[in-house]
mmCIF file of C-alpha atoms in Angstrom:
data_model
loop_
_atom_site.group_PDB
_atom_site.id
_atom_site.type_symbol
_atom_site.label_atom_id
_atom_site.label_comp_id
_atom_site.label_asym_id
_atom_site.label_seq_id
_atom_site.Cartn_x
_atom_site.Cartn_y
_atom_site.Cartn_z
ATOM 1 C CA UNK A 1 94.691 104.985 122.449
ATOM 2 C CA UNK A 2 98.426 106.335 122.393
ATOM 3 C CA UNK A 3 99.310 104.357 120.235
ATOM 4 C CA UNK A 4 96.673 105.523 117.442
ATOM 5 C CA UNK A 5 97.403 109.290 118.307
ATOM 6 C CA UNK A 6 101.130 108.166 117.565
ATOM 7 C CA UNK A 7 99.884 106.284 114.349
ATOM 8 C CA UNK A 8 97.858 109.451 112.751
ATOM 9 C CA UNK A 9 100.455 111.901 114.023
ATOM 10 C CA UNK A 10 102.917 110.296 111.590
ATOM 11 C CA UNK A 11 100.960 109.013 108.203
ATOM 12 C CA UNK A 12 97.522 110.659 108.863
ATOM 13 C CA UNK A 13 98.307 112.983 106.075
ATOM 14 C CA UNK A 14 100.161 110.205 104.008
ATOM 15 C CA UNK A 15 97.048 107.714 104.115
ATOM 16 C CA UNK A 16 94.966 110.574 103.429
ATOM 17 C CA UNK A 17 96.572 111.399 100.214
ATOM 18 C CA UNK A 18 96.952 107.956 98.786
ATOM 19 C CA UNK A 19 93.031 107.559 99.150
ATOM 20 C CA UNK A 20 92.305 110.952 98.091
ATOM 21 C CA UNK A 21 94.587 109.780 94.831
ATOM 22 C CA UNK A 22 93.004 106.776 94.188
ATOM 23 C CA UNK A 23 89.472 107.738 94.343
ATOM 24 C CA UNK A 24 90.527 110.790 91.905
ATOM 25 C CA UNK A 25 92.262 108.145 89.004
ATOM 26 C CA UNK A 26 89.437 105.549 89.537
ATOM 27 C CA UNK A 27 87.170 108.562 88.835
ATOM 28 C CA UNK A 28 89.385 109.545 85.961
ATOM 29 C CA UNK A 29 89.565 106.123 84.359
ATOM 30 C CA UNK A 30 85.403 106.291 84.763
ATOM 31 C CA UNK A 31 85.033 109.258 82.966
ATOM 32 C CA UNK A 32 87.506 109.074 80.180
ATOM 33 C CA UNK A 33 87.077 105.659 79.573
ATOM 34 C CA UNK A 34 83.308 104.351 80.061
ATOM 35 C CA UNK A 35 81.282 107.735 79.581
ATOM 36 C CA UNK A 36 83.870 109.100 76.927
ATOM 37 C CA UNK A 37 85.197 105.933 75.575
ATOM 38 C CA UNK A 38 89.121 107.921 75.507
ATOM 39 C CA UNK A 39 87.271 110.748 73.625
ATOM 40 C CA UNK A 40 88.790 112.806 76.672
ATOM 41 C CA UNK A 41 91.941 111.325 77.169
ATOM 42 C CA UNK A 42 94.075 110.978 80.339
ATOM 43 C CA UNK A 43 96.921 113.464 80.695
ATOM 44 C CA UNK A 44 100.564 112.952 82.418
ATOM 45 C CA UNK A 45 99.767 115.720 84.753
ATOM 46 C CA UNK A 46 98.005 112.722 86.756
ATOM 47 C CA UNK A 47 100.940 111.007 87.712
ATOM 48 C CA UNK A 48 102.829 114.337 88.452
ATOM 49 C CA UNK A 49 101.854 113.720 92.687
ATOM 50 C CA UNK A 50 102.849 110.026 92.893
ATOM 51 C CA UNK A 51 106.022 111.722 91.654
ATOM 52 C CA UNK A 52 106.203 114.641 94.102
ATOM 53 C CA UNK A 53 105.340 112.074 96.443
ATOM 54 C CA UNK A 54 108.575 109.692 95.890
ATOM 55 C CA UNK A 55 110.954 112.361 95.717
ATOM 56 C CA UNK A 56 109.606 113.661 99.140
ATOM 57 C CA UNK A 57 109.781 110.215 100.816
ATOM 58 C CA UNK A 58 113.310 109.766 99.170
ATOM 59 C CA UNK A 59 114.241 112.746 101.947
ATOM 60 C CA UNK A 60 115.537 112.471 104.872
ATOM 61 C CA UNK A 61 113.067 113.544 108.269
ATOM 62 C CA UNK A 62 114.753 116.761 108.811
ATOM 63 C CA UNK A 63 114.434 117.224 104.616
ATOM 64 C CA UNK A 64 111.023 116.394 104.696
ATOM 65 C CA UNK A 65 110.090 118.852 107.516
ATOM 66 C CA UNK A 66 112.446 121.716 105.962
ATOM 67 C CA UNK A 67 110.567 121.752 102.581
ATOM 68 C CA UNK A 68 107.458 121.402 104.422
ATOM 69 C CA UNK A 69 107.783 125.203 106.057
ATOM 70 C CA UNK A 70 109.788 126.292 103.024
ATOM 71 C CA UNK A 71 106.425 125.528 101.069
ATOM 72 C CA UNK A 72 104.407 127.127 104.106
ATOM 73 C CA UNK A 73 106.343 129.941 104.829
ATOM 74 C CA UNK A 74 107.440 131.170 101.153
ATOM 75 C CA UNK A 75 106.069 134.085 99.377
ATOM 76 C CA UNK A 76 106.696 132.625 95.966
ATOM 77 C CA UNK A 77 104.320 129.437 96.770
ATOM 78 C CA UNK A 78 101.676 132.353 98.222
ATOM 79 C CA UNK A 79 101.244 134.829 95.894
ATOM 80 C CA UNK A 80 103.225 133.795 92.519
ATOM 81 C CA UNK A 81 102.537 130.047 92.009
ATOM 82 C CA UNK A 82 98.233 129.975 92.112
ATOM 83 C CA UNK A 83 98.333 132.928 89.807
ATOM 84 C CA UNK A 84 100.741 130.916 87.149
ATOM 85 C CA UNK A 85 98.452 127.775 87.842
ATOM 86 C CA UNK A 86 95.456 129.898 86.664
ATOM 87 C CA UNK A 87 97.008 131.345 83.623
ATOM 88 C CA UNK A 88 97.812 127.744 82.577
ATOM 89 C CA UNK A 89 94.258 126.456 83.296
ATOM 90 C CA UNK A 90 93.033 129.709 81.687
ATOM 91 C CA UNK A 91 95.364 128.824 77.860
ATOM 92 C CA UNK A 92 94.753 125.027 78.493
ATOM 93 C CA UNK A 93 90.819 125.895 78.408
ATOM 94 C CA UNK A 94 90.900 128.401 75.308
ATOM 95 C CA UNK A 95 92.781 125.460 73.295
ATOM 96 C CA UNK A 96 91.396 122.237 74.931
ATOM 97 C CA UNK A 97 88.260 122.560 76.722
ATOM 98 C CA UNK A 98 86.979 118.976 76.345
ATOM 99 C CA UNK A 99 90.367 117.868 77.911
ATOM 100 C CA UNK A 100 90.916 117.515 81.633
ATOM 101 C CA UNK A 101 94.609 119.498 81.857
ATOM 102 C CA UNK A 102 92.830 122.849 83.124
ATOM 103 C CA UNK A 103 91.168 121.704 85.301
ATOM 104 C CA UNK A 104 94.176 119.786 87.031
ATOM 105 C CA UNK A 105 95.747 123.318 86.533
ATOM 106 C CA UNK A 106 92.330 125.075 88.255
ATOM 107 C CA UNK A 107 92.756 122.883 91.400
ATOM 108 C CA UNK A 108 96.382 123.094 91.851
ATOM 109 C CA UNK A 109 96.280 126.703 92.146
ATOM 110 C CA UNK A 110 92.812 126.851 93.546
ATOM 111 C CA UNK A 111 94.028 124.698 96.285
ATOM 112 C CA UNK A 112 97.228 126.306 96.890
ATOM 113 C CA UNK A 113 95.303 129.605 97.396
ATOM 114 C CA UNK A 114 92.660 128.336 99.664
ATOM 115 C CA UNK A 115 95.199 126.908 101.787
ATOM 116 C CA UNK A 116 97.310 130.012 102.482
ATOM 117 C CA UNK A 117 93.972 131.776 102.730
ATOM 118 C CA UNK A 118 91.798 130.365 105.177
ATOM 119 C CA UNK A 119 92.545 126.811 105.929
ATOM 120 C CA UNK A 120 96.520 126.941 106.633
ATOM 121 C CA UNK A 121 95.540 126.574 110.234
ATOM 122 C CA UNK A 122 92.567 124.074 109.888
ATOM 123 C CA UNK A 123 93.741 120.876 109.050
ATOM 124 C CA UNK A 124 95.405 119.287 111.562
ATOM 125 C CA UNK A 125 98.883 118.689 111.694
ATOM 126 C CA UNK A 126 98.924 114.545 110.924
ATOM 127 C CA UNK A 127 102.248 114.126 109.730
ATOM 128 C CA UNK A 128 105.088 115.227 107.935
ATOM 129 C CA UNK A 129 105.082 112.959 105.033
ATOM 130 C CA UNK A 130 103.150 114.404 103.008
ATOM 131 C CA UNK A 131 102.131 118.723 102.281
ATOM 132 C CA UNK A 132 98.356 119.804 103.355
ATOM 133 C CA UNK A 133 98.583 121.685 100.413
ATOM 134 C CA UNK A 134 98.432 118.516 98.125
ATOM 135 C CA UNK A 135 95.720 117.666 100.210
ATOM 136 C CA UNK A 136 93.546 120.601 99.191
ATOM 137 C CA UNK A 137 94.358 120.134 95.821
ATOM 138 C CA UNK A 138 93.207 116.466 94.855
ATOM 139 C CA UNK A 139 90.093 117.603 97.197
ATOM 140 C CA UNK A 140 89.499 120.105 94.611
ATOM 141 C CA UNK A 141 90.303 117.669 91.789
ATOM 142 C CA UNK A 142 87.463 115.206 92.569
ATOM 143 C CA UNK A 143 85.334 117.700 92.720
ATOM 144 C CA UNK A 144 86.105 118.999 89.270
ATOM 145 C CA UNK A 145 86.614 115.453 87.293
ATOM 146 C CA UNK A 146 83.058 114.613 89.028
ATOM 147 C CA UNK A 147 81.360 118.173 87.630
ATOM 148 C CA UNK A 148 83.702 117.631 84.423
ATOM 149 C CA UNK A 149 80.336 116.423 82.182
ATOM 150 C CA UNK A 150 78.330 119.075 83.275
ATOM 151 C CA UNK A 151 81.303 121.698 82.810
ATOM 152 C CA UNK A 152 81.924 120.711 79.428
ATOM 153 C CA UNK A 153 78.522 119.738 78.524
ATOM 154 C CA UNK A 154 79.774 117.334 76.470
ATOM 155 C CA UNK A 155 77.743 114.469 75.376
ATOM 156 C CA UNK A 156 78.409 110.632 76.784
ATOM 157 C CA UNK A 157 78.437 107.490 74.721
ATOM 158 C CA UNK A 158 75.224 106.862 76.127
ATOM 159 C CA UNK A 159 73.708 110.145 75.098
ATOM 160 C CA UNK A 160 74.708 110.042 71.878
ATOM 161 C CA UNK A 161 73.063 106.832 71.510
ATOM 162 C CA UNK A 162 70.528 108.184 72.321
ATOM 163 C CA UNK A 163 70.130 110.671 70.028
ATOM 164 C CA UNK A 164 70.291 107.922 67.330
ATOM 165 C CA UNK A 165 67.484 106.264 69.030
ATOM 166 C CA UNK A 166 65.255 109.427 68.351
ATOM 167 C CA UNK A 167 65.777 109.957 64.911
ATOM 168 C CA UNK A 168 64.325 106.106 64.472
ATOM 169 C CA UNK A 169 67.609 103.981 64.210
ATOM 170 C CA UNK A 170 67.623 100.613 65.274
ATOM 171 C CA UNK A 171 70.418 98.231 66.554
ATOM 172 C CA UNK A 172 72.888 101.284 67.792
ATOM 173 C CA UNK A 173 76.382 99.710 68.345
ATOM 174 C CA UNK A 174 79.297 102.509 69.199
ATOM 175 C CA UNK A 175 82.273 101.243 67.278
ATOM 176 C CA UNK A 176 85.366 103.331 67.677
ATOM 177 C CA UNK A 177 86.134 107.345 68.093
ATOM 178 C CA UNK A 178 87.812 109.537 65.427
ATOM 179 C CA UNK A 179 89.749 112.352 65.067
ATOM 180 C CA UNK A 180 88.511 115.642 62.999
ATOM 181 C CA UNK A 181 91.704 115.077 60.723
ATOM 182 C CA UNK A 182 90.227 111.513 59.849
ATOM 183 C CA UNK A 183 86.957 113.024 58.634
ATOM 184 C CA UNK A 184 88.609 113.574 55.445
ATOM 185 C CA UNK A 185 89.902 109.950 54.933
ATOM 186 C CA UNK A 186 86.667 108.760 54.800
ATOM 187 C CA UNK A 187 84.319 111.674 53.233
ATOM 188 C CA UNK A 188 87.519 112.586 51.008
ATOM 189 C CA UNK A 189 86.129 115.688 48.701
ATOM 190 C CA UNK A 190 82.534 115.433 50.534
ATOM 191 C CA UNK A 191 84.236 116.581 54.233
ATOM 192 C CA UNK A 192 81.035 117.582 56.245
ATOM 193 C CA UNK A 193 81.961 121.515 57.998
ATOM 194 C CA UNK A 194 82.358 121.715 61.597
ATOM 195 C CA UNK A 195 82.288 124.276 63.917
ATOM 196 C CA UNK A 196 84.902 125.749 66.267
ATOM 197 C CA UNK A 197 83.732 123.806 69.459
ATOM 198 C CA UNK A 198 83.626 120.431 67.097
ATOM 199 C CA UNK A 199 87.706 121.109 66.327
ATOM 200 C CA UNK A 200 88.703 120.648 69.288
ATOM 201 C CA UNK A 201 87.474 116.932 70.305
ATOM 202 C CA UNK A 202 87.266 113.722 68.486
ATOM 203 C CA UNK A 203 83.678 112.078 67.256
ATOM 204 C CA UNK A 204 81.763 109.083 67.903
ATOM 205 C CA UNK A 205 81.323 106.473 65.374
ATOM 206 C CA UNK A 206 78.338 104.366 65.498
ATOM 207 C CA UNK A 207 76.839 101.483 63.226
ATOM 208 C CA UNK A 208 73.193 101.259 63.120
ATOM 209 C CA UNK A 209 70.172 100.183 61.052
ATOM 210 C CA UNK A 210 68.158 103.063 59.417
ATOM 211 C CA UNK A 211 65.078 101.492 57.903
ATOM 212 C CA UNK A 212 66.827 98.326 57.515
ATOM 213 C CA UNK A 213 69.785 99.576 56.182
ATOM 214 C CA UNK A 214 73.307 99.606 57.636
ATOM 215 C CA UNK A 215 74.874 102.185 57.871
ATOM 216 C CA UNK A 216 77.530 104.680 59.975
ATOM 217 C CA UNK A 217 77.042 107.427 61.990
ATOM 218 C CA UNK A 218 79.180 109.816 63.335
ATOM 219 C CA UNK A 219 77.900 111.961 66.430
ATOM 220 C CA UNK A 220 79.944 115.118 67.793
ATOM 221 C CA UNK A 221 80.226 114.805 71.376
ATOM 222 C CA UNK A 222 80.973 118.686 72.199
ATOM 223 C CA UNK A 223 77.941 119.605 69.908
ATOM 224 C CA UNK A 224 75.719 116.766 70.196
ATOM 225 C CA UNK A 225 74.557 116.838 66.650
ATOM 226 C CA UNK A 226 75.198 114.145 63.976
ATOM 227 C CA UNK A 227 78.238 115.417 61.620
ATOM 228 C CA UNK A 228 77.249 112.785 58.964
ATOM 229 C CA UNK A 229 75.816 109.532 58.356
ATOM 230 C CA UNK A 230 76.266 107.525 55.550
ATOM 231 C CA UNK A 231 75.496 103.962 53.697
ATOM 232 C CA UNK A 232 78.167 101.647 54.700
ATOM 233 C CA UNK A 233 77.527 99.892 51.297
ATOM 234 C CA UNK A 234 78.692 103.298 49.618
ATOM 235 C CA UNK A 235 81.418 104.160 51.919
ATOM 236 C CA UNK A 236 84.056 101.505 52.026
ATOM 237 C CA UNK A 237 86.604 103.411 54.570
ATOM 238 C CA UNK A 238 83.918 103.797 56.830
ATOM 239 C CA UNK A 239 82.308 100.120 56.667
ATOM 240 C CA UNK A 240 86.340 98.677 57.246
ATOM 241 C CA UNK A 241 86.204 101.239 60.276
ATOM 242 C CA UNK A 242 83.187 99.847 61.746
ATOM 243 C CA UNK A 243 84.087 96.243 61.274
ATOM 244 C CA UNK A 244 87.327 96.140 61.965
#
């Protein structure tokens, strides 16, 4: 029984983290890639902890424990760093709100605050490998990447497909995603208008059959509304896009 005490005294936090880590990127890779198909796209501020975490194993014991109650005890890391983590999320949001970034920004200083504020002297002390800080913040971030959909209210693969299959189409195959810039390679002078909220993601591109005849459709996934469909017999750009 020792010798598990021992065992959690020294990685409990460590183990902790990895999991908590994993289960946040295999959430991640869930979202972005099978309900969004990379419409939301995975940032680099996802591998920023693996990278804390190296360069705190890479200390020495004594260096480890140090910057753990420099991190604990500083005012900076207090009262300064959640309100810079919120301004980021805050900018991130106005410019990218489809995009996961604020809300990695939203946890890190949401969890940095809760900590100092109420559960600094709640989780228990298992290890010195690792900050409980950390700890609070990929708690946070699960919670966020798994609310992300109905944050956003952005529209799945699945739901857009679905939208297809009320108008009447037949044989609904998503194909690829586009950019807003792209819209005018393949509508050229006939560009359909978006609006603000359509900007700032990409679009869905489906093939279908619309009373027997084939054709593309492109569905906005912050909007939910079909930005255009379109023959692919008169639309060459978008038929090579589709088949490709």
């Amino acid at each position: 029984m020792e010798g598990k005490t021992s065992f959690w005294n020294r990685y409990g936090l460590m183990l902790l983290g990895i999991l908590l880590y994993g289960i946040d990127l295999a959430l991640i890779i869930f979202v972005t890639q099978r309900l969004y198909k990379n419409i939301v796209e995975v940032s680099f501020v996802m591998a920023l902890p693996p990278i804390y975490f190296v360069f705190w194993l890479m200390r020495g014991k004594e260096g480890r424990e140090k910057r753990r109650e420099d991190e604990l005890n500083s005012r900076l890391s207090r009262w300064l760093v959640p309100p810079l983590f919120f301004a980021m999320a805050l900018y991130i949001w106005v410019e990218m709100p489809y995009m996961l970034e604020w809300g990695y920004s939203l946890a890190m200083g949401a969890g940095t605050l809760l900590y100092h504020a109420c559960l600094r002297k709640r989780i228990p002390g298992w290890g010195q490998r690792i900050s409980e800080i950390y700890i609070c913040i990929l708690v946070l971030e699960f919670f966020l990447i798994l609310s992300f959909p109905l944050i956003t209210g952005m529209k799945t693969v699945n739901q857009a497909e679905a939208i297809l299959t009320r108008q009447g189409d037949e044989d609904i195959h998503y194909t690829a995603n586009i950019s807003p810039s792209e819209l005018e390679r393949i509508f050229k002078a006939d560009v359909p208008e978006l609006t603000r909220s359509e900007k700032k993601t990409g679009f869905y591109v489906f093939s279908a059959l619309d009373q027997g005849e084939a054709v593309g459709v492109i569905v906005s996934p912050a909007s939910g509304r079909i930005v255009r469909q379109a023959a692919l017999s008169d639309n060459l750009v978008l038929d090579l896009m589709i088949h490709q």
